[in-house]
Amino acid sequence: MALAQQAKTRHLHETQVDRLLRVARLYSQKAHIWLALTYNAALRLCEALHLKAYDLDTTTYQLNITPAKKKTPQGIWYQLNRDVGVLLRQWIMLNELDPNDWIFPGKAKPCSLKTITCSGGHMSRTSARSLFDRVAKSADLKVHGRGLHCLRHSRLTELAMKTKDPEFVRLAGRHETLSMSDVYVTYPDLRERLEAIGSVL
């Protein structure tokens, strides 16, 4: 689909996410793993940048995520898709990362955060956003608004539509209230909902 034909959207449909990840795989291993992980775990940019090798349980493929917007630094274990977990484990092994190393190293300066201790040295926000923008452009996808952050919206929307469980979506998004989750979820418009339900007459 040409860029000019696409409606403005804050999230991608599953087919669009699949296309993005296929292009990312061809672009580079780092791009593929970065975007697959960010999407699968519905990560905020800050949460993804501050992951360390020890945050991945290489047996269960659970990821310890420190929510960037909570008042306490207590991490939350998130169950990754097995394929994504295997990719992440391979990335850690390939790059010979020590447990305390950033999973995505770079040249970022120390961050001032309430819940995460950061001495710098991870991939920068600018690099992360630029990587997403380049892959999205190659995949002929245009997302309006906050770019990379659309993957979080996309994942939570997908979970909401599949589970029909607001509390599950809240937990997956690491939100403190249901109303916060609702902000992230893009539901189909009325026409789409009625067409999905079908005629009741």
PDB file of C-alpha atoms in Angstrom:
ATOM      1  CA  MET A   1       0.000   0.000   0.000  1.00  0.00           C
ATOM      2  CA  ALA A   2       1.376   3.403  -0.971  1.00  0.00           C
ATOM      3  CA  LEU A   3       2.138   5.814   1.833  1.00  0.00           C
ATOM      4  CA  ALA A   4      -0.319   8.399   0.528  1.00  0.00           C
ATOM      5  CA  GLN A   5      -3.143   5.874   0.640  1.00  0.00           C
ATOM      6  CA  GLN A   6      -2.715   4.982   4.279  1.00  0.00           C
ATOM      7  CA  ALA A   7      -4.922   6.621   6.866  1.00  0.00           C
ATOM      8  CA  LYS A   8      -3.251   8.254   9.813  1.00  0.00           C
ATOM      9  CA  THR A   9      -2.853   5.694  12.557  1.00  0.00           C
ATOM     10  CA  ARG A  10      -1.196   5.341  15.928  1.00  0.00           C
ATOM     11  CA  HIS A  11      -0.923   1.592  15.655  1.00  0.00           C
ATOM     12  CA  LEU A  12      -0.210  -1.136  13.134  1.00  0.00           C
ATOM     13  CA  HIS A  13      -2.364  -4.132  12.290  1.00  0.00           C
ATOM     14  CA  GLU A  14      -0.870  -7.592  12.719  1.00  0.00           C
ATOM     15  CA  THR A  15      -0.176  -7.903   8.989  1.00  0.00           C
ATOM     16  CA  GLN A  16       1.688  -4.592   9.064  1.00  0.00           C
ATOM     17  CA  VAL A  17       3.725  -5.678  12.082  1.00  0.00           C
ATOM     18  CA  ASP A  18       4.598  -8.905  10.246  1.00  0.00           C
ATOM     19  CA  ARG A  19       5.776  -6.880   7.263  1.00  0.00           C
ATOM     20  CA  LEU A  20       7.811  -4.586   9.488  1.00  0.00           C
ATOM     21  CA  LEU A  21       9.564  -7.519  11.154  1.00  0.00           C
ATOM     22  CA  ARG A  22      10.235  -9.283   7.840  1.00  0.00           C
ATOM     23  CA  VAL A  23      11.929  -6.142   6.540  1.00  0.00           C
ATOM     24  CA  ALA A  24      13.781  -5.707   9.846  1.00  0.00           C
ATOM     25  CA  ARG A  25      15.161  -9.261   9.515  1.00  0.00           C
ATOM     26  CA  LEU A  26      16.630  -8.332   6.137  1.00  0.00           C
ATOM     27  CA  TYR A  27      17.869  -4.978   7.423  1.00  0.00           C
ATOM     28  CA  SER A  28      19.998  -6.301  10.303  1.00  0.00           C
ATOM     29  CA  GLN A  29      19.941  -8.768  13.168  1.00  0.00           C
ATOM     30  CA  LYS A  30      19.909  -5.911  15.650  1.00  0.00           C
ATOM     31  CA  ALA A  31      16.923  -4.241  13.983  1.00  0.00           C
ATOM     32  CA  HIS A  32      14.983  -7.505  13.911  1.00  0.00           C
ATOM     33  CA  ILE A  33      15.596  -8.381  17.561  1.00  0.00           C
ATOM     34  CA  TRP A  34      15.090  -4.809  18.766  1.00  0.00           C
ATOM     35  CA  LEU A  35      11.712  -4.399  17.059  1.00  0.00           C
ATOM     36  CA  ALA A  36      10.484  -7.946  17.754  1.00  0.00           C
ATOM     37  CA  LEU A  37      11.262  -7.551  21.447  1.00  0.00           C
ATOM     38  CA  THR A  38       9.839  -4.042  21.721  1.00  0.00           C
ATOM     39  CA  TYR A  39       6.616  -5.225  20.103  1.00  0.00           C
ATOM     40  CA  ASN A  40       6.219  -8.581  21.855  1.00  0.00           C
ATOM     41  CA  ALA A  41       6.684  -7.161  25.356  1.00  0.00           C
ATOM     42  CA  ALA A  42       4.868  -3.878  24.605  1.00  0.00           C
ATOM     43  CA  LEU A  43       7.932  -2.034  25.865  1.00  0.00           C
ATOM     44  CA  ARG A  44       8.224   1.669  26.429  1.00  0.00           C
ATOM     45  CA  LEU A  45      11.357   3.020  24.781  1.00  0.00           C
ATOM     46  CA  CYS A  46      12.971   3.714  28.143  1.00  0.00           C
ATOM     47  CA  GLU A  47      12.246   0.167  29.354  1.00  0.00           C
ATOM     48  CA  ALA A  48      13.750  -1.406  26.234  1.00  0.00           C
ATOM     49  CA  LEU A  49      16.907   0.700  26.311  1.00  0.00           C
ATOM     50  CA  HIS A  50      17.620  -0.189  29.938  1.00  0.00           C
ATOM     51  CA  LEU A  51      17.384  -3.972  29.685  1.00  0.00           C
ATOM     52  CA  LYS A  52      20.459  -5.877  30.843  1.00  0.00           C
ATOM     53  CA  ALA A  53      21.510  -9.401  29.961  1.00  0.00           C
ATOM     54  CA  TYR A  54      20.531 -10.690  33.406  1.00  0.00           C
ATOM     55  CA  ASP A  55      16.951  -9.519  32.819  1.00  0.00           C
ATOM     56  CA  LEU A  56      16.333 -12.489  30.530  1.00  0.00           C
ATOM     57  CA  ASP A  57      15.673 -15.897  32.064  1.00  0.00           C
ATOM     58  CA  THR A  58      17.208 -18.052  29.333  1.00  0.00           C
ATOM     59  CA  THR A  59      15.303 -21.129  30.507  1.00  0.00           C
ATOM     60  CA  THR A  60      11.743 -19.811  30.693  1.00  0.00           C
ATOM     61  CA  TYR A  61      12.215 -16.814  28.360  1.00  0.00           C
ATOM     62  CA  GLN A  62      10.707 -14.484  30.912  1.00  0.00           C
ATOM     63  CA  LEU A  63      11.921 -10.912  30.824  1.00  0.00           C
ATOM     64  CA  ASN A  64      12.322  -8.794  33.942  1.00  0.00           C
ATOM     65  CA  ILE A  65      11.058  -5.334  33.024  1.00  0.00           C
ATOM     66  CA  THR A  66      11.484  -2.330  35.292  1.00  0.00           C
ATOM     67  CA  PRO A  67       8.488  -0.103  34.518  1.00  0.00           C
ATOM     68  CA  ALA A  68       9.685   3.382  33.655  1.00  0.00           C
ATOM     69  CA  LYS A  69       6.643   5.114  35.130  1.00  0.00           C
ATOM     70  CA  LYS A  70       6.158   3.375  38.456  1.00  0.00           C
ATOM     71  CA  LYS A  71       7.149   4.855  41.793  1.00  0.00           C
ATOM     72  CA  THR A  72       9.210   1.847  42.869  1.00  0.00           C
ATOM     73  CA  PRO A  73      12.064   0.116  40.982  1.00  0.00           C
ATOM     74  CA  GLN A  74      10.577  -3.362  41.412  1.00  0.00           C
ATOM     75  CA  GLY A  75      10.727  -5.310  38.157  1.00  0.00           C
ATOM     76  CA  ILE A  76       7.841  -7.223  36.601  1.00  0.00           C
ATOM     77  CA  TRP A  77       8.368 -10.588  34.914  1.00  0.00           C
ATOM     78  CA  TYR A  78       6.871 -10.763  31.436  1.00  0.00           C
ATOM     79  CA  GLN A  79       6.527 -14.003  29.461  1.00  0.00           C
ATOM     80  CA  LEU A  80       8.045 -13.533  26.018  1.00  0.00           C
ATOM     81  CA  ASN A  81       6.968 -15.412  22.937  1.00  0.00           C
ATOM     82  CA  ARG A  82       9.366 -18.370  22.708  1.00  0.00           C
ATOM     83  CA  ASP A  83      10.689 -17.364  19.281  1.00  0.00           C
ATOM     84  CA  VAL A  84      11.506 -13.875  20.554  1.00  0.00           C
ATOM     85  CA  GLY A  85      13.096 -15.321  23.694  1.00  0.00           C
ATOM     86  CA  VAL A  86      15.339 -17.598  21.617  1.00  0.00           C
ATOM     87  CA  LEU A  87      16.376 -14.691  19.389  1.00  0.00           C
ATOM     88  CA  LEU A  88      17.241 -12.588  22.429  1.00  0.00           C
ATOM     89  CA  ARG A  89      19.240 -15.395  24.033  1.00  0.00           C
ATOM     90  CA  GLN A  90      21.181 -15.897  20.802  1.00  0.00           C
ATOM     91  CA  TRP A  91      21.859 -12.154  20.606  1.00  0.00           C
ATOM     92  CA  ILE A  92      23.273 -12.145  24.131  1.00  0.00           C
ATOM     93  CA  MET A  93      25.471 -15.152  23.399  1.00  0.00           C
ATOM     94  CA  LEU A  94      26.636 -13.869  20.007  1.00  0.00           C
ATOM     95  CA  ASN A  95      27.708 -10.538  21.488  1.00  0.00           C
ATOM     96  CA  GLU A  96      29.242 -12.246  24.543  1.00  0.00           C
ATOM     97  CA  LEU A  97      27.351  -9.965  26.890  1.00  0.00           C
ATOM     98  CA  ASP A  98      28.093 -10.229  30.598  1.00  0.00           C
ATOM     99  CA  PRO A  99      25.056 -10.330  32.930  1.00  0.00           C
ATOM    100  CA  ASN A 100      25.454  -6.638  33.809  1.00  0.00           C
ATOM    101  CA  ASP A 101      25.879  -5.500  30.188  1.00  0.00           C
ATOM    102  CA  TRP A 102      23.140  -3.607  28.404  1.00  0.00           C
ATOM    103  CA  ILE A 103      21.363  -5.862  25.917  1.00  0.00           C
ATOM    104  CA  PHE A 104      21.522  -3.050  23.374  1.00  0.00           C
ATOM    105  CA  PRO A 105      24.813  -1.218  23.997  1.00  0.00           C
ATOM    106  CA  GLY A 106      25.570   2.159  22.491  1.00  0.00           C
ATOM    107  CA  LYS A 107      26.849   5.624  23.274  1.00  0.00           C
ATOM    108  CA  ALA A 108      23.999   7.083  25.323  1.00  0.00           C
ATOM    109  CA  LYS A 109      24.848   9.362  28.237  1.00  0.00           C
ATOM    110  CA  PRO A 110      23.627   8.531  31.779  1.00  0.00           C
ATOM    111  CA  CYS A 111      19.866   8.926  32.211  1.00  0.00           C
ATOM    112  CA  SER A 112      18.150  10.590  35.140  1.00  0.00           C
ATOM    113  CA  LEU A 113      15.420   8.122  36.086  1.00  0.00           C
ATOM    114  CA  LYS A 114      13.496   7.403  39.279  1.00  0.00           C
ATOM    115  CA  THR A 115      13.210   3.642  38.881  1.00  0.00           C
ATOM    116  CA  ILE A 116      16.285   2.694  36.843  1.00  0.00           C
ATOM    117  CA  THR A 117      19.955   3.178  37.672  1.00  0.00           C
ATOM    118  CA  CYS A 118      21.695   4.285  34.490  1.00  0.00           C
ATOM    119  CA  SER A 119      25.373   5.024  33.994  1.00  0.00           C
ATOM    120  CA  GLY A 120      25.029   5.378  30.221  1.00  0.00           C
ATOM    121  CA  GLY A 121      26.478   3.194  27.506  1.00  0.00           C
ATOM    122  CA  HIS A 122      23.229   1.813  26.116  1.00  0.00           C
ATOM    123  CA  MET A 123      21.690   2.561  22.714  1.00  0.00           C
ATOM    124  CA  SER A 124      20.464   6.132  22.582  1.00  0.00           C
ATOM    125  CA  ARG A 125      16.857   7.211  22.113  1.00  0.00           C
ATOM    126  CA  THR A 126      17.794   8.917  18.871  1.00  0.00           C
ATOM    127  CA  SER A 127      19.441   5.765  17.487  1.00  0.00           C
ATOM    128  CA  ALA A 128      16.478   3.601  18.501  1.00  0.00           C
ATOM    129  CA  ARG A 129      13.914   5.899  16.899  1.00  0.00           C
ATOM    130  CA  SER A 130      16.024   6.328  13.789  1.00  0.00           C
ATOM    131  CA  LEU A 131      16.356   2.560  13.403  1.00  0.00           C
ATOM    132  CA  PHE A 132      12.582   2.152  13.572  1.00  0.00           C
ATOM    133  CA  ASP A 133      12.000   4.990  11.108  1.00  0.00           C
ATOM    134  CA  ARG A 134      14.415   3.520   8.562  1.00  0.00           C
ATOM    135  CA  VAL A 135      12.908   0.040   8.765  1.00  0.00           C
ATOM    136  CA  ALA A 136       9.338   1.395   8.629  1.00  0.00           C
ATOM    137  CA  LYS A 137      10.203   3.437   5.544  1.00  0.00           C
ATOM    138  CA  SER A 138      11.716   0.364   3.883  1.00  0.00           C
ATOM    139  CA  ALA A 139       8.542  -1.552   4.739  1.00  0.00           C
ATOM    140  CA  ASP A 140       6.416   1.223   3.169  1.00  0.00           C
ATOM    141  CA  LEU A 141       4.736   1.970   6.495  1.00  0.00           C
ATOM    142  CA  LYS A 142       3.935   5.431   7.794  1.00  0.00           C
ATOM    143  CA  VAL A 143       2.940   5.858  11.422  1.00  0.00           C
ATOM    144  CA  HIS A 144       1.891   9.268  12.650  1.00  0.00           C
ATOM    145  CA  GLY A 145       2.655  10.493  16.131  1.00  0.00           C
ATOM    146  CA  ARG A 146       5.398   8.947  18.231  1.00  0.00           C
ATOM    147  CA  GLY A 147       6.849   6.501  15.702  1.00  0.00           C
ATOM    148  CA  LEU A 148       8.450   3.619  17.568  1.00  0.00           C
ATOM    149  CA  HIS A 149       5.914   3.969  20.398  1.00  0.00           C
ATOM    150  CA  CYS A 150       3.244   2.696  17.987  1.00  0.00           C
ATOM    151  CA  LEU A 151       4.535  -0.842  18.584  1.00  0.00           C
ATOM    152  CA  ARG A 152       3.388  -0.613  22.189  1.00  0.00           C
ATOM    153  CA  HIS A 153      -0.035   0.616  21.076  1.00  0.00           C
ATOM    154  CA  SER A 154      -0.160  -2.128  18.450  1.00  0.00           C
ATOM    155  CA  ARG A 155       0.633  -4.949  20.860  1.00  0.00           C
ATOM    156  CA  LEU A 156      -1.800  -3.818  23.547  1.00  0.00           C
ATOM    157  CA  THR A 157      -4.532  -3.339  20.935  1.00  0.00           C
ATOM    158  CA  GLU A 158      -3.887  -6.857  19.638  1.00  0.00           C
ATOM    159  CA  LEU A 159      -4.062  -8.315  23.156  1.00  0.00           C
ATOM    160  CA  ALA A 160      -7.271  -6.408  23.887  1.00  0.00           C
ATOM    161  CA  MET A 161      -8.995  -7.680  20.761  1.00  0.00           C
ATOM    162  CA  LYS A 162      -7.877 -11.289  21.304  1.00  0.00           C
ATOM    163  CA  THR A 163      -8.438 -11.646  25.039  1.00  0.00           C
ATOM    164  CA  LYS A 164     -11.359  -9.230  25.608  1.00  0.00           C
ATOM    165  CA  ASP A 165      -9.829  -8.905  29.078  1.00  0.00           C
ATOM    166  CA  PRO A 166      -9.058  -5.327  30.213  1.00  0.00           C
ATOM    167  CA  GLU A 167      -7.212  -6.536  33.319  1.00  0.00           C
ATOM    168  CA  PHE A 168      -4.924  -8.735  31.220  1.00  0.00           C
ATOM    169  CA  VAL A 169      -4.125  -5.749  28.996  1.00  0.00           C
ATOM    170  CA  ARG A 170      -3.437  -3.599  32.057  1.00  0.00           C
ATOM    171  CA  LEU A 171      -0.958  -6.139  33.397  1.00  0.00           C
ATOM    172  CA  ALA A 172       0.697  -6.635  30.010  1.00  0.00           C
ATOM    173  CA  GLY A 173       1.099  -2.885  29.646  1.00  0.00           C
ATOM    174  CA  ARG A 174       2.314  -2.471  33.239  1.00  0.00           C
ATOM    175  CA  HIS A 175      -0.286   0.183  33.937  1.00  0.00           C
ATOM    176  CA  GLU A 176      -1.506   1.050  37.414  1.00  0.00           C
ATOM    177  CA  THR A 177      -5.130   1.603  36.334  1.00  0.00           C
ATOM    178  CA  LEU A 178      -7.495   0.307  33.655  1.00  0.00           C
ATOM    179  CA  SER A 179      -8.105   3.840  32.422  1.00  0.00           C
ATOM    180  CA  MET A 180      -4.406   4.159  31.582  1.00  0.00           C
ATOM    181  CA  SER A 181      -4.600   1.015  29.454  1.00  0.00           C
ATOM    182  CA  ASP A 182      -7.624   2.351  27.575  1.00  0.00           C
ATOM    183  CA  VAL A 183      -5.528   5.273  26.339  1.00  0.00           C
ATOM    184  CA  TYR A 184      -3.170   2.825  24.613  1.00  0.00           C
ATOM    185  CA  VAL A 185      -5.750   0.578  23.013  1.00  0.00           C
ATOM    186  CA  THR A 186      -7.211   1.479  19.628  1.00  0.00           C
ATOM    187  CA  TYR A 187     -10.548  -0.254  19.159  1.00  0.00           C
ATOM    188  CA  PRO A 188     -12.258  -0.613  15.772  1.00  0.00           C
ATOM    189  CA  ASP A 189     -14.729   2.136  14.911  1.00  0.00           C
ATOM    190  CA  LEU A 190     -18.479   1.549  15.168  1.00  0.00           C
ATOM    191  CA  ARG A 191     -18.818   0.470  11.529  1.00  0.00           C
ATOM    192  CA  GLU A 192     -16.131  -2.196  11.910  1.00  0.00           C
ATOM    193  CA  ARG A 193     -17.673  -3.457  15.147  1.00  0.00           C
ATOM    194  CA  LEU A 194     -21.143  -3.770  13.621  1.00  0.00           C
ATOM    195  CA  GLU A 195     -19.774  -5.569  10.574  1.00  0.00           C
ATOM    196  CA  ALA A 196     -17.906  -7.976  12.838  1.00  0.00           C
ATOM    197  CA  ILE A 197     -21.016  -8.700  14.910  1.00  0.00           C
ATOM    198  CA  GLY A 198     -23.280  -9.092  11.907  1.00  0.00           C
ATOM    199  CA  SER A 199     -26.956  -8.302  11.557  1.00  0.00           C
ATOM    200  CA  VAL A 200     -29.233  -9.013  14.509  1.00  0.00           C
ATOM    201  CA  LEU A 201     -32.451  -8.584  12.495  1.00  0.00           C
TER     202      LEU A 201
END
